[in-house]
PDB file of C-alpha atoms in Angstrom:
ATOM      1  CA  MET A   1     -29.495  -1.073   0.694  1.00 55.00           C
ATOM      2  CA  ALA A   2     -25.879   0.165   0.649  1.00 80.00           C
ATOM      3  CA  GLY A   3     -23.726  -2.314  -1.558  1.00 95.00           C
ATOM      4  CA  LEU A   4     -19.597  -2.445  -0.998  1.00 98.00           C
ATOM      5  CA  THR A   5     -16.994  -3.098  -4.011  1.00 98.00           C
ATOM      6  CA  ILE A   6     -13.565  -4.437  -2.638  1.00 98.00           C
ATOM      7  CA  ILE A   7     -10.916  -3.388  -5.093  1.00 98.00           C
ATOM      8  CA  ILE A   8      -7.836  -5.559  -4.908  1.00 98.00           C
ATOM      9  CA  PRO A   9      -4.528  -4.272  -7.416  1.00 97.00           C
ATOM     10  CA  THR A  10      -2.128  -7.461  -8.461  1.00 97.00           C
ATOM     11  CA  LEU A  11       0.624  -8.231 -10.160  1.00 93.00           C
ATOM     12  CA  ASN A  12       2.309 -11.527  -9.811  1.00 93.00           C
ATOM     13  CA  GLU A  13       0.785 -11.711  -6.519  1.00 94.00           C
ATOM     14  CA  GLU A  14      -0.271 -15.855  -6.790  1.00 94.00           C
ATOM     15  CA  GLU A  15       1.664 -16.198  -3.336  1.00 92.00           C
ATOM     16  CA  PHE A  16      -1.419 -14.049  -1.704  1.00 94.00           C
ATOM     17  CA  ILE A  17      -4.182 -13.397  -3.403  1.00 97.00           C
ATOM     18  CA  GLU A  18      -6.091 -16.583  -2.483  1.00 97.00           C
ATOM     19  CA  GLN A  19      -6.160 -15.430   0.765  1.00 97.00           C
ATOM     20  CA  ALA A  20      -7.326 -11.531   0.109  1.00 98.00           C
ATOM     21  CA  ILE A  21     -10.134 -12.135  -2.118  1.00 98.00           C
ATOM     22  CA  MET A  22     -10.917 -15.075   1.030  1.00 98.00           C
ATOM     23  CA  SER A  23     -11.281 -11.772   3.437  1.00 98.00           C
ATOM     24  CA  ALA A  24     -12.861 -10.137   0.707  1.00 98.00           C
ATOM     25  CA  SER A  25     -16.068 -12.726   0.272  1.00 97.00           C
ATOM     26  CA  PHE A  26     -18.494 -10.833   2.450  1.00 97.00           C
ATOM     27  CA  ALA A  27     -18.968  -8.139  -0.036  1.00 98.00           C
ATOM     28  CA  ASP A  28     -21.195  -7.554  -2.641  1.00 97.00           C
ATOM     29  CA  GLU A  29     -18.330  -7.784  -5.762  1.00 98.00           C
ATOM     30  CA  ILE A  30     -14.955  -8.163  -5.866  1.00 98.00           C
ATOM     31  CA  LEU A  31     -13.100  -6.723  -8.505  1.00 98.00           C
ATOM     32  CA  ILE A  32      -9.183  -7.277  -9.237  1.00 98.00           C
ATOM     33  CA  ILE A  33      -7.660  -4.753 -11.375  1.00 98.00           C
ATOM     34  CA  ASP A  34      -4.463  -6.807 -12.638  1.00 97.00           C
ATOM     35  CA  SER A  35      -1.432  -5.186 -14.019  1.00 96.00           C
ATOM     36  CA  PHE A  36      -1.068  -8.121 -16.244  1.00 97.00           C
ATOM     37  CA  SER A  37       0.078 -10.476 -13.847  1.00 96.00           C
ATOM     38  CA  ARG A  38       2.551 -13.383 -15.301  1.00 96.00           C
ATOM     39  CA  ASP A  39       2.112 -16.180 -12.563  1.00 96.00           C
ATOM     40  CA  ARG A  40      -0.500 -17.964 -11.693  1.00 97.00           C
ATOM     41  CA  THR A  41      -2.927 -14.863  -9.643  1.00 97.00           C
ATOM     42  CA  LEU A  42      -5.422 -14.622 -12.248  1.00 97.00           C
ATOM     43  CA  ASP A  43      -5.632 -18.728 -12.509  1.00 97.00           C
ATOM     44  CA  ILE A  44      -6.773 -18.655  -8.323  1.00 97.00           C
ATOM     45  CA  ALA A  45      -8.097 -15.280  -8.331  1.00 97.00           C
ATOM     46  CA  LYS A  46     -10.472 -16.503 -11.396  1.00 95.00           C
ATOM     47  CA  LYS A  47     -11.951 -19.865  -9.412  1.00 96.00           C
ATOM     48  CA  HIS A  48     -13.626 -17.469  -6.848  1.00 97.00           C
ATOM     49  CA  ARG A  49     -16.911 -15.157  -6.961  1.00 95.00           C
ATOM     50  CA  VAL A  50     -14.507 -12.019  -8.755  1.00 98.00           C
ATOM     51  CA  THR A  51     -14.639  -9.730 -11.558  1.00 97.00           C
ATOM     52  CA  VAL A  52     -11.082  -9.230 -13.778  1.00 97.00           C
ATOM     53  CA  CYS A  53      -9.745  -6.077 -15.945  1.00 96.00           C
ATOM     54  CA  GLN A  54      -6.170  -5.386 -16.692  1.00 97.00           C
ATOM     55  CA  ARG A  55      -4.015  -2.175 -17.196  1.00 96.00           C
ATOM     56  CA  ALA A  56      -1.002  -1.453 -17.877  1.00 96.00           C
ATOM     57  CA  PHE A  57       0.514  -0.437 -14.873  1.00 92.00           C
ATOM     58  CA  ASP A  58       1.130   3.441 -14.622  1.00 89.00           C
ATOM     59  CA  ASN A  59       1.505   4.617 -11.380  1.00 87.00           C
ATOM     60  CA  PHE A  60      -0.920   3.316  -7.908  1.00 89.00           C
ATOM     61  CA  SER A  61      -2.858   6.152  -8.178  1.00 90.00           C
ATOM     62  CA  SER A  62      -4.608   5.744 -11.728  1.00 92.00           C
ATOM     63  CA  GLN A  63      -4.802   2.067 -11.775  1.00 94.00           C
ATOM     64  CA  LYS A  64      -6.950   2.678  -8.389  1.00 95.00           C
ATOM     65  CA  ASN A  65      -9.195   5.557 -10.251  1.00 95.00           C
ATOM     66  CA  TYR A  66      -9.280   2.870 -12.632  1.00 96.00           C
ATOM     67  CA  ALA A  67     -10.896   0.413 -11.394  1.00 97.00           C
ATOM     68  CA  ILE A  68     -12.975   3.371  -8.795  1.00 97.00           C
ATOM     69  CA  ASP A  69     -14.477   4.379 -12.388  1.00 96.00           C
ATOM     70  CA  ARG A  70     -15.815   0.302 -12.911  1.00 97.00           C
ATOM     71  CA  ALA A  71     -16.795  -0.400  -9.147  1.00 97.00           C
ATOM     72  CA  SER A  72     -20.374  -1.526  -9.617  1.00 96.00           C
ATOM     73  CA  HIS A  73     -21.527  -0.177  -6.253  1.00 97.00           C
ATOM     74  CA  GLU A  74     -21.531   2.994  -3.801  1.00 96.00           C
ATOM     75  CA  TRP A  75     -18.861   1.691  -0.935  1.00 98.00           C
ATOM     76  CA  ILE A  76     -15.453   1.011  -2.180  1.00 98.00           C
ATOM     77  CA  PHE A  77     -13.009  -1.042  -0.109  1.00 98.00           C
ATOM     78  CA  ILE A  78      -9.173  -0.736  -1.852  1.00 97.00           C
ATOM     79  CA  LEU A  79      -7.238  -3.742  -0.577  1.00 98.00           C
ATOM     80  CA  ASP A  80      -3.871  -4.646  -1.565  1.00 95.00           C
ATOM     81  CA  ALA A  81      -3.046  -8.215  -2.384  1.00 96.00           C
ATOM     82  CA  ASP A  82      -0.758  -9.242   0.501  1.00 94.00           C
ATOM     83  CA  GLU A  83      -3.418  -7.837   3.168  1.00 96.00           C
ATOM     84  CA  VAL A  84      -6.076  -9.776   5.105  1.00 97.00           C
ATOM     85  CA  ILE A  85      -9.526  -8.269   6.599  1.00 98.00           C
ATOM     86  CA  ILE A  86      -9.781 -10.346   9.794  1.00 97.00           C
ATOM     87  CA  PRO A  87     -13.529 -11.064  10.297  1.00 97.00           C
ATOM     88  CA  GLU A  88     -14.323  -8.364  13.165  1.00 98.00           C
ATOM     89  CA  LEU A  89     -12.783  -5.744  10.823  1.00 98.00           C
ATOM     90  CA  GLN A  90     -15.870  -7.467   8.394  1.00 98.00           C
ATOM     91  CA  LYS A  91     -18.696  -7.288  10.505  1.00 97.00           C
ATOM     92  CA  GLU A  92     -17.591  -3.188  11.220  1.00 98.00           C
ATOM     93  CA  ILE A  93     -17.589  -2.706   7.319  1.00 98.00           C
ATOM     94  CA  ALA A  94     -21.039  -4.335   6.937  1.00 96.00           C
ATOM     95  CA  SER A  95     -22.375  -2.532   9.845  1.00 96.00           C
ATOM     96  CA  GLU A  96     -21.232   1.358   9.067  1.00 96.00           C
ATOM     97  CA  ILE A  97     -22.548   1.364   5.395  1.00 96.00           C
ATOM     98  CA  ARG A  98     -25.893   0.664   6.246  1.00 94.00           C
ATOM     99  CA  LYS A  99     -25.777   3.495   8.846  1.00 94.00           C
ATOM    100  CA  ALA A 100     -27.995   6.104   7.851  1.00 91.00           C
ATOM    101  CA  GLU A 101     -26.246   8.926   7.698  1.00 93.00           C
ATOM    102  CA  PRO A 102     -22.438   7.203   7.866  1.00 96.00           C
ATOM    103  CA  HIS A 103     -19.058   9.329   6.843  1.00 97.00           C
ATOM    104  CA  LYS A 104     -17.579  10.314   3.581  1.00 97.00           C
ATOM    105  CA  ALA A 105     -14.700   8.065   4.261  1.00 97.00           C
ATOM    106  CA  TYR A 106     -12.575   5.703   7.543  1.00 98.00           C
ATOM    107  CA  GLU A 107      -9.281   5.224   8.526  1.00 96.00           C
ATOM    108  CA  VAL A 108      -8.525   1.768   9.001  1.00 97.00           C
ATOM    109  CA  LYS A 109      -5.167   0.336  11.442  1.00 94.00           C
ATOM    110  CA  THR A 110      -3.184  -2.107   9.388  1.00 93.00           C
ATOM    111  CA  VAL A 111      -1.154  -4.060  11.583  1.00 93.00           C
ATOM    112  CA  ARG A 112       1.885  -5.595   9.723  1.00 91.00           C
ATOM    113  CA  MET A 113       3.922  -9.145   9.332  1.00 90.00           C
ATOM    114  CA  PHE A 114       7.141  -8.826   8.691  1.00 91.00           C
ATOM    115  CA  MET A 115       9.590 -11.925   8.458  1.00 91.00           C
ATOM    116  CA  GLY A 116       6.880 -13.960  10.705  1.00 87.00           C
ATOM    117  CA  ARG A 117       6.240 -10.983  13.368  1.00 90.00           C
ATOM    118  CA  GLN A 118       3.752  -9.036  13.989  1.00 90.00           C
ATOM    119  CA  MET A 119       5.564  -5.496  13.870  1.00 91.00           C
ATOM    120  CA  LYS A 120       4.095  -2.675  16.528  1.00 90.00           C
ATOM    121  CA  TYR A 121       6.824  -0.148  16.407  1.00 91.00           C
ATOM    122  CA  GLY A 122       8.881   1.666  13.891  1.00 88.00           C
ATOM    123  CA  THR A 123       7.059   3.144  11.017  1.00 81.00           C
ATOM    124  CA  ALA A 124       4.347   0.213  11.880  1.00 74.00           C
ATOM    125  CA  LYS A 125       3.538   2.550  15.171  1.00 69.00           C
ATOM    126  CA  ASN A 126       0.529   4.215  14.626  1.00 67.00           C
ATOM    127  CA  ASP A 127      -0.049   3.011  10.977  1.00 84.00           C
ATOM    128  CA  THR A 128      -3.614   3.751   9.766  1.00 90.00           C
ATOM    129  CA  LYS A 129      -4.994   4.420   5.922  1.00 92.00           C
ATOM    130  CA  THR A 130      -8.165   5.594   4.284  1.00 95.00           C
ATOM    131  CA  LEU A 131      -9.475   2.777   2.734  1.00 96.00           C
ATOM    132  CA  LEU A 132     -13.156   2.698   2.892  1.00 98.00           C
ATOM    133  CA  PHE A 133     -15.196   5.143   1.087  1.00 98.00           C
ATOM    134  CA  GLN A 134     -17.797   6.410  -1.033  1.00 97.00           C
ATOM    135  CA  LYS A 135     -16.677   5.965  -4.523  1.00 95.00           C
ATOM    136  CA  GLN A 136     -18.475  10.019  -5.357  1.00 95.00           C
ATOM    137  CA  HIS A 137     -16.720  11.903  -3.122  1.00 95.00           C
ATOM    138  CA  ALA A 138     -13.022  10.223  -2.947  1.00 95.00           C
ATOM    139  CA  ARG A 139     -10.453  10.348  -5.526  1.00 93.00           C
ATOM    140  CA  PHE A 140      -6.866   9.540  -5.687  1.00 92.00           C
ATOM    141  CA  GLY A 141      -4.297  12.804  -6.096  1.00 86.00           C
ATOM    142  CA  ALA A 142      -1.185  12.482  -8.506  1.00 74.00           C
ATOM    143  CA  LYS A 143       1.077  11.201  -6.297  1.00 68.00           C
ATOM    144  CA  LEU A 144       2.593   8.166  -7.665  1.00 64.00           C
ATOM    145  CA  VAL A 145       3.745   6.376  -4.913  1.00 64.00           C
ATOM    146  CA  HIS A 146       2.240   5.933  -1.372  1.00 63.00           C
ATOM    147  CA  GLU A 147      -0.907   6.948  -2.958  1.00 67.00           C
ATOM    148  CA  ASN A 148      -3.163  10.137  -1.396  1.00 83.00           C
ATOM    149  CA  LEU A 149      -7.074   9.797  -1.342  1.00 91.00           C
ATOM    150  CA  VAL A 150      -8.562  13.628  -1.145  1.00 92.00           C
ATOM    151  CA  VAL A 151     -12.080  13.042   0.380  1.00 94.00           C
ATOM    152  CA  GLU A 152     -14.785  15.602  -0.625  1.00 94.00           C
ATOM    153  CA  GLY A 153     -16.761  15.433   3.319  1.00 95.00           C
ATOM    154  CA  SER A 154     -16.147  13.645   6.817  1.00 95.00           C
ATOM    155  CA  ARG A 155     -13.663  11.124   7.692  1.00 96.00           C
ATOM    156  CA  GLY A 156     -14.543   8.520  10.364  1.00 96.00           C
ATOM    157  CA  ALA A 157     -12.010   5.823  11.803  1.00 97.00           C
ATOM    158  CA  LEU A 158     -12.681   2.003  12.182  1.00 97.00           C
ATOM    159  CA  LYS A 159     -11.512   0.339  15.300  1.00 96.00           C
ATOM    160  CA  HIS A 160     -10.529  -2.978  13.972  1.00 96.00           C
ATOM    161  CA  TYR A 161      -8.150  -4.000  11.836  1.00 95.00           C
ATOM    162  CA  ILE A 162      -6.370  -4.896   8.336  1.00 97.00           C
ATOM    163  CA  LEU A 163      -3.138  -7.287   8.450  1.00 95.00           C
ATOM    164  CA  HIS A 164      -0.856  -6.434   6.028  1.00 93.00           C
ATOM    165  CA  TYR A 165       1.901  -9.457   4.839  1.00 90.00           C
ATOM    166  CA  THR A 166       4.999  -7.064   3.792  1.00 81.00           C
ATOM    167  CA  TYR A 167       7.763  -9.759   3.126  1.00 78.00           C
ATOM    168  CA  ARG A 168       7.585 -13.017   1.061  1.00 79.00           C
ATOM    169  CA  GLY A 169      11.265 -13.362   0.743  1.00 80.00           C
ATOM    170  CA  PHE A 170      14.585 -10.518   1.023  1.00 86.00           C
ATOM    171  CA  ASP A 171      15.029 -10.372  -2.526  1.00 87.00           C
ATOM    172  CA  HIS A 172      11.441  -9.796  -3.317  1.00 80.00           C
ATOM    173  CA  PHE A 173      11.134  -6.808  -0.506  1.00 85.00           C
ATOM    174  CA  VAL A 174      14.526  -5.489  -1.575  1.00 88.00           C
ATOM    175  CA  SER A 175      12.889  -5.117  -5.075  1.00 86.00           C
ATOM    176  CA  LYS A 176      10.133  -3.552  -4.366  1.00 82.00           C
ATOM    177  CA  LYS A 177      11.843  -0.504  -2.230  1.00 87.00           C
ATOM    178  CA  ASN A 178      13.452   0.072  -5.365  1.00 89.00           C
ATOM    179  CA  HIS A 179      10.523   0.455  -7.334  1.00 85.00           C
ATOM    180  CA  TYR A 180       9.330   2.522  -5.318  1.00 86.00           C
ATOM    181  CA  ALA A 181      12.447   4.406  -5.284  1.00 90.00           C
ATOM    182  CA  TRP A 182      12.195   5.031  -9.144  1.00 89.00           C
ATOM    183  CA  LEU A 183       8.420   6.042  -8.621  1.00 88.00           C
ATOM    184  CA  GLN A 184       9.481   8.728  -5.940  1.00 90.00           C
ATOM    185  CA  ALA A 185      12.514   9.946  -7.449  1.00 92.00           C
ATOM    186  CA  ARG A 186      10.361  10.877 -10.939  1.00 91.00           C
ATOM    187  CA  GLU A 187       7.736  12.554  -8.519  1.00 89.00           C
ATOM    188  CA  MET A 188      10.031  14.779  -7.403  1.00 93.00           C
ATOM    189  CA  PHE A 189      12.317  15.041 -10.715  1.00 93.00           C
ATOM    190  CA  ASP A 190       8.555  16.802 -12.590  1.00 92.00           C
ATOM    191  CA  LYS A 191       8.203  18.566  -9.215  1.00 91.00           C
ATOM    192  CA  GLY A 192      11.615  20.495 -10.253  1.00 93.00           C
ATOM    193  CA  LYS A 193      13.941  18.731  -7.226  1.00 93.00           C
ATOM    194  CA  LYS A 194      17.349  17.184  -7.266  1.00 93.00           C
ATOM    195  CA  ALA A 195      19.520  16.123  -5.452  1.00 93.00           C
ATOM    196  CA  ASN A 196      22.631  16.502  -3.586  1.00 92.00           C
ATOM    197  CA  ILE A 197      25.531  14.999  -1.556  1.00 91.00           C
ATOM    198  CA  PHE A 198      23.199  16.301   1.515  1.00 93.00           C
ATOM    199  CA  HIS A 199      20.403  13.884   0.360  1.00 94.00           C
ATOM    200  CA  ILE A 200      22.909  10.681  -0.489  1.00 92.00           C
ATOM    201  CA  LEU A 201      24.925  10.948   2.633  1.00 94.00           C
ATOM    202  CA  VAL A 202      22.910  12.470   5.410  1.00 96.00           C
ATOM    203  CA  LYS A 203      19.504  11.609   5.144  1.00 96.00           C
ATOM    204  CA  PRO A 204      19.578   7.590   4.753  1.00 96.00           C
ATOM    205  CA  PRO A 205      21.926   7.395   7.946  1.00 96.00           C
ATOM    206  CA  PHE A 206      19.208   9.311  10.016  1.00 97.00           C
ATOM    207  CA  ARG A 207      16.300   7.344   8.927  1.00 96.00           C
ATOM    208  CA  PHE A 208      17.482   4.101  10.453  1.00 97.00           C
ATOM    209  CA  PHE A 209      18.437   5.813  13.356  1.00 97.00           C
ATOM    210  CA  SER A 210      15.093   7.900  13.625  1.00 96.00           C
ATOM    211  CA  GLU A 211      13.284   4.481  12.577  1.00 94.00           C
ATOM    212  CA  TYR A 212      15.819   1.950  14.874  1.00 96.00           C
ATOM    213  CA  ILE A 213      16.119   4.057  17.978  1.00 96.00           C
ATOM    214  CA  LEU A 214      13.581   7.233  18.198  1.00 96.00           C
ATOM    215  CA  LYS A 215      10.436   5.129  17.292  1.00 94.00           C
ATOM    216  CA  ARG A 216      11.847   2.097  19.170  1.00 94.00           C
ATOM    217  CA  GLY A 217      12.034  -0.374  15.720  1.00 94.00           C
ATOM    218  CA  PHE A 218      14.591  -2.540  17.832  1.00 95.00           C
ATOM    219  CA  MET A 219      11.374  -3.922  19.937  1.00 95.00           C
ATOM    220  CA  ASP A 220      10.776  -5.757  16.749  1.00 94.00           C
ATOM    221  CA  GLY A 221      13.640  -7.294  16.957  1.00 95.00           C
ATOM    222  CA  PHE A 222      16.073  -8.680  14.316  1.00 95.00           C
ATOM    223  CA  PRO A 223      12.765  -7.716  12.089  1.00 94.00           C
ATOM    224  CA  GLY A 224      13.349  -4.744  13.130  1.00 94.00           C
ATOM    225  CA  PHE A 225      16.871  -4.062  12.288  1.00 96.00           C
ATOM    226  CA  VAL A 226      16.149  -5.199   8.858  1.00 94.00           C
ATOM    227  CA  ASN A 227      13.302  -3.178   7.958  1.00 92.00           C
ATOM    228  CA  ALA A 228      14.807  -0.281   9.038  1.00 95.00           C
ATOM    229  CA  TYR A 229      17.999  -1.126   7.010  1.00 94.00           C
ATOM    230  CA  ILE A 230      15.913  -1.632   4.109  1.00 93.00           C
ATOM    231  CA  ASN A 231      13.977   1.266   4.578  1.00 93.00           C
ATOM    232  CA  SER A 232      17.026   3.631   5.259  1.00 95.00           C
ATOM    233  CA  TYR A 233      18.228   2.407   1.829  1.00 94.00           C
ATOM    234  CA  GLY A 234      15.667   2.999  -0.420  1.00 93.00           C
ATOM    235  CA  VAL A 235      15.800   6.343   1.212  1.00 95.00           C
ATOM    236  CA  MET A 236      19.405   6.523  -0.476  1.00 95.00           C
ATOM    237  CA  THR A 237      18.577   4.812  -3.660  1.00 95.00           C
ATOM    238  CA  ARG A 238      15.067   7.326  -4.424  1.00 95.00           C
ATOM    239  CA  TYR A 239      18.194  10.050  -4.561  1.00 95.00           C
ATOM    240  CA  ILE A 240      20.748   8.423  -6.238  1.00 95.00           C
ATOM    241  CA  LYS A 241      17.761   7.878  -8.803  1.00 95.00           C
ATOM    242  CA  LEU A 242      16.787  11.537  -9.048  1.00 95.00           C
ATOM    243  CA  TRP A 243      20.411  12.431  -9.536  1.00 95.00           C
ATOM    244  CA  LEU A 244      20.383   9.847 -12.195  1.00 94.00           C
ATOM    245  CA  LEU A 245      17.036  11.470 -14.105  1.00 93.00           C
ATOM    246  CA  GLN A 246      18.869  14.833 -13.683  1.00 92.00           C
ATOM    247  CA  HIS A 247      21.334  13.887 -15.378  1.00 89.00           C
ATOM    248  CA  GLN A 248      19.610  11.452 -18.224  1.00 85.00           C
ATOM    249  CA  GLN A 249      20.701   8.631 -16.844  1.00 76.00           C
ATOM    250  CA  LYS A 250      19.721   5.637 -15.637  1.00 69.00           C
TER     251      LYS A 250
END
């Protein structure tokens, strides 16, 4: 019978980690890959049936590949600590991996919860990720952020979804964007890309216009405005940080 390991990467996730673990409790193994959290994340996690390993964070891809190598079972599901697998998806996963000829990997829909609201427009629309896969047929690629899963073989799509609680406070949200911006800037710098005035002056407002107007982010009310605005800020800081790397500054 096929076994399932759910991998949960963590760094200071005391606010959400318990609900993530509870939603993953149907799995054969829950593997926490922790980047040396300084809060109560591990204290909370160890109250449950979990395996914990720790590794200093360098990038998202290598962190998850490290955990995949240590998983005990054939099937892997990647669950962020601020995500929840709804009961319907739990049953669908259990059924799918026990089929005689399953796909090698499956895409899963993500429903974003932001500032207390379910987001339906902007960048949240049609948000899917490949989260369930057979470990011998998949590996995360070289991208440092928004990592891509390289799959050898067919992909399917599951009907049900995970809930993603992206907002735990304004300062945290902005801090997360800054962290991603540094990783993205480093990735572009390593590829030889350079920032110019167009990237800093034109791309951020276009990102806001695209997300808030063209993709109808305004339909999500004030949270839709905040999300579009901070995402455009993230684009601007990404290219500012790239410029700083070009000129050997911080």
